Amino acid sequence: MVWAELRVKIRDYQHRGGDYLFWARQFEQHADEHRPAGPGKRAPCLTCDQVWPCPTIANDLSPG
């Protein structure tokens, strides 16, 4: 569910263009780097070792 939400937000920002393209690229980079270490719901993030969705991904999904 989290991945789908993030992908929707990235696509939305890409379609908006302008300054939103910067954020779309940031979110894509975070999605590539901050992945869960395993299939479990509480798996740690491969990059920051915090419970996934880690604060980076949670922040990217926050309204804004």
Coordinates of N, CA and C in Angstrom, one line a residue:
M1 N 0.8 -1.2 0.0 CA 0.0 0.0 0.0 C 0.9 1.3 0.0
V2 N 1.9 1.3 0.8 CA 2.8 2.4 0.9 C 3.4 2.7 -0.4
W3 N 3.9 1.6 -1.1 CA 4.6 1.8 -2.4 C 3.7 2.4 -3.4
A4 N 2.4 1.9 -3.4 CA 1.5 2.4 -4.4 C 1.2 3.9 -4.1
E5 N 1.0 4.3 -2.9 CA 0.8 5.7 -2.5 C 1.9 6.6 -3.0
L6 N 3.1 6.1 -2.7 CA 4.3 6.9 -3.1 C 4.4 7.0 -4.6
R7 N 4.2 5.9 -5.3 CA 4.2 6.0 -6.8 C 3.1 6.9 -7.4
V8 N 2.0 6.9 -6.8 CA 0.9 7.9 -7.2 C 1.4 9.3 -7.0
K9 N 1.9 9.6 -5.9 CA 2.4 10.9 -5.6 C 3.5 11.3 -6.5
I10 N 4.4 10.4 -6.8 CA 5.5 10.8 -7.7 C 5.0 11.1 -9.1
R11 N 4.0 10.2 -9.6 CA 3.4 10.5 -10.9 C 2.7 11.8 -11.0
D12 N 2.0 12.1 -9.9 CA 1.2 13.3 -9.8 C 2.2 14.5 -9.9
Y13 N 3.3 14.5 -9.2 CA 4.2 15.6 -9.2 C 4.9 15.7 -10.5
Q14 N 5.2 14.6 -11.2 CA 5.8 14.6 -12.5 C 4.8 15.3 -13.5
H15 N 3.5 15.0 -13.4 CA 2.6 15.6 -14.3 C 2.4 17.1 -14.1
R16 N 2.5 17.5 -12.8 CA 2.4 18.9 -12.5 C 3.5 19.7 -13.1
G17 N 4.7 19.1 -13.2 CA 5.9 19.8 -13.7 C 6.4 20.9 -12.9
G18 N 7.2 21.8 -13.5 CA 7.8 22.9 -12.8 C 8.6 22.5 -11.5
D19 N 8.4 23.2 -10.4 CA 9.1 22.9 -9.2 C 8.7 21.5 -8.6
Y20 N 7.6 21.0 -9.0 CA 7.2 19.7 -8.5 C 8.1 18.6 -9.0
L21 N 8.8 18.8 -10.2 CA 9.7 17.8 -10.7 C 10.9 17.5 -9.8
F22 N 11.3 18.6 -9.1 CA 12.4 18.4 -8.1 C 11.9 17.4 -7.0
W23 N 10.7 17.6 -6.5 CA 10.2 16.7 -5.5 C 10.0 15.3 -6.0
A24 N 9.5 15.2 -7.2 CA 9.3 13.9 -7.8 C 10.6 13.1 -7.8
R25 N 11.7 13.8 -8.2 CA 13.0 13.1 -8.3 C 13.5 12.8 -6.9
Q26 N 13.3 13.6 -5.9 CA 13.6 13.4 -4.5 C 12.9 12.1 -4.0
F27 N 11.6 12.1 -4.2 CA 10.8 10.9 -3.8 C 11.2 9.7 -4.5
E28 N 11.6 9.7 -5.7 CA 12.1 8.5 -6.5 C 13.4 8.0 -5.9
Q29 N 14.3 9.0 -5.6 CA 15.5 8.6 -4.9 C 15.3 7.9 -3.6
H30 N 14.4 8.5 -2.8 CA 14.1 7.9 -1.5 C 13.5 6.5 -1.6
A31 N 12.6 6.4 -2.6 CA 12.0 5.1 -2.9 C 13.0 4.0 -3.2
D32 N 14.0 4.4 -4.0 CA 15.1 3.5 -4.4 C 16.0 3.1 -3.2
E33 N 16.3 4.1 -2.3 CA 17.2 3.9 -1.2 C 16.6 3.3 0.0
H34 N 15.4 3.7 0.3 CA 14.7 3.4 1.6 C 13.7 2.3 1.4
R35 N 14.2 1.1 1.3 CA 13.3 -0.1 1.1 C 13.3 -1.0 2.3
P36 N 12.2 -1.7 2.5 CA 12.2 -2.6 3.6 C 13.2 -3.8 3.4
A37 N 13.8 -4.3 4.5 CA 14.8 -5.4 4.4 C 14.1 -6.7 4.1
G38 N 12.9 -6.8 4.4 CA 12.2 -8.1 4.2 C 10.7 -7.9 4.0
P39 N 10.0 -9.0 3.8 CA 8.5 -8.9 3.5 C 7.6 -8.5 4.7
G40 N 8.2 -8.7 5.9 CA 7.4 -8.4 7.1 C 6.9 -7.0 7.3
K41 N 5.8 -6.8 8.0 CA 5.3 -5.5 8.2 C 6.2 -4.6 9.0
R42 N 7.0 -5.1 9.8 CA 7.9 -4.3 10.7 C 9.3 -4.5 10.3
A43 N 9.6 -4.8 9.1 CA 11.0 -5.0 8.6 C 11.7 -3.7 8.7
P44 N 13.0 -3.7 9.0 CA 13.8 -2.5 9.0 C 14.1 -1.9 7.6
C45 N 14.3 -0.6 7.5 CA 14.7 0.0 6.3 C 16.1 -0.4 6.0
L46 N 16.4 -0.7 4.8 CA 17.8 -1.0 4.4 C 18.8 0.1 4.5
T47 N 18.3 1.3 4.5 CA 19.2 2.5 4.5 C 19.4 3.0 6.0
C48 N 18.3 3.2 6.7 CA 18.4 3.9 8.0 C 18.1 2.9 9.1
D49 N 17.7 1.7 8.8 CA 17.5 0.6 9.8 C 16.4 0.9 10.8
Q50 N 15.5 1.8 10.5 CA 14.3 2.1 11.3 C 13.2 1.3 10.7
V51 N 12.2 1.0 11.6 CA 11.0 0.3 11.1 C 10.4 0.9 9.9
W52 N 10.1 0.1 8.9 CA 9.5 0.6 7.7 C 8.0 0.6 7.7
P53 N 7.4 1.6 7.2 CA 7.9 2.7 6.5 C 8.7 3.7 7.4
C54 N 9.9 3.9 7.0 CA 10.8 4.7 7.9 C 10.4 6.2 7.8
P55 N 11.0 7.0 8.7 CA 10.6 8.4 8.7 C 10.8 9.1 7.3
T56 N 11.8 8.7 6.6 CA 12.0 9.4 5.3 C 10.8 9.1 4.3
I57 N 10.3 7.9 4.2 CA 9.2 7.5 3.4 C 7.9 8.1 4.0
A58 N 7.8 8.0 5.3 CA 6.6 8.6 5.9 C 6.5 10.1 5.7
N59 N 7.6 10.8 5.7 CA 7.6 12.2 5.5 C 7.3 12.5 4.0
D60 N 7.8 11.7 3.1 CA 7.5 11.9 1.7 C 6.0 11.7 1.4
L61 N 5.3 10.9 2.2 CA 3.9 10.7 2.0 C 3.0 11.6 2.7
S62 N 3.6 12.5 3.6 CA 2.8 13.4 4.3 C 2.2 14.5 3.3
P63 N 1.1 15.0 3.7 CA 0.5 16.0 2.8 C 1.4 17.2 2.7
G64 N 1.4 17.8 1.5 CA 2.2 19.0 1.4 C 2.3 19.6 0.1

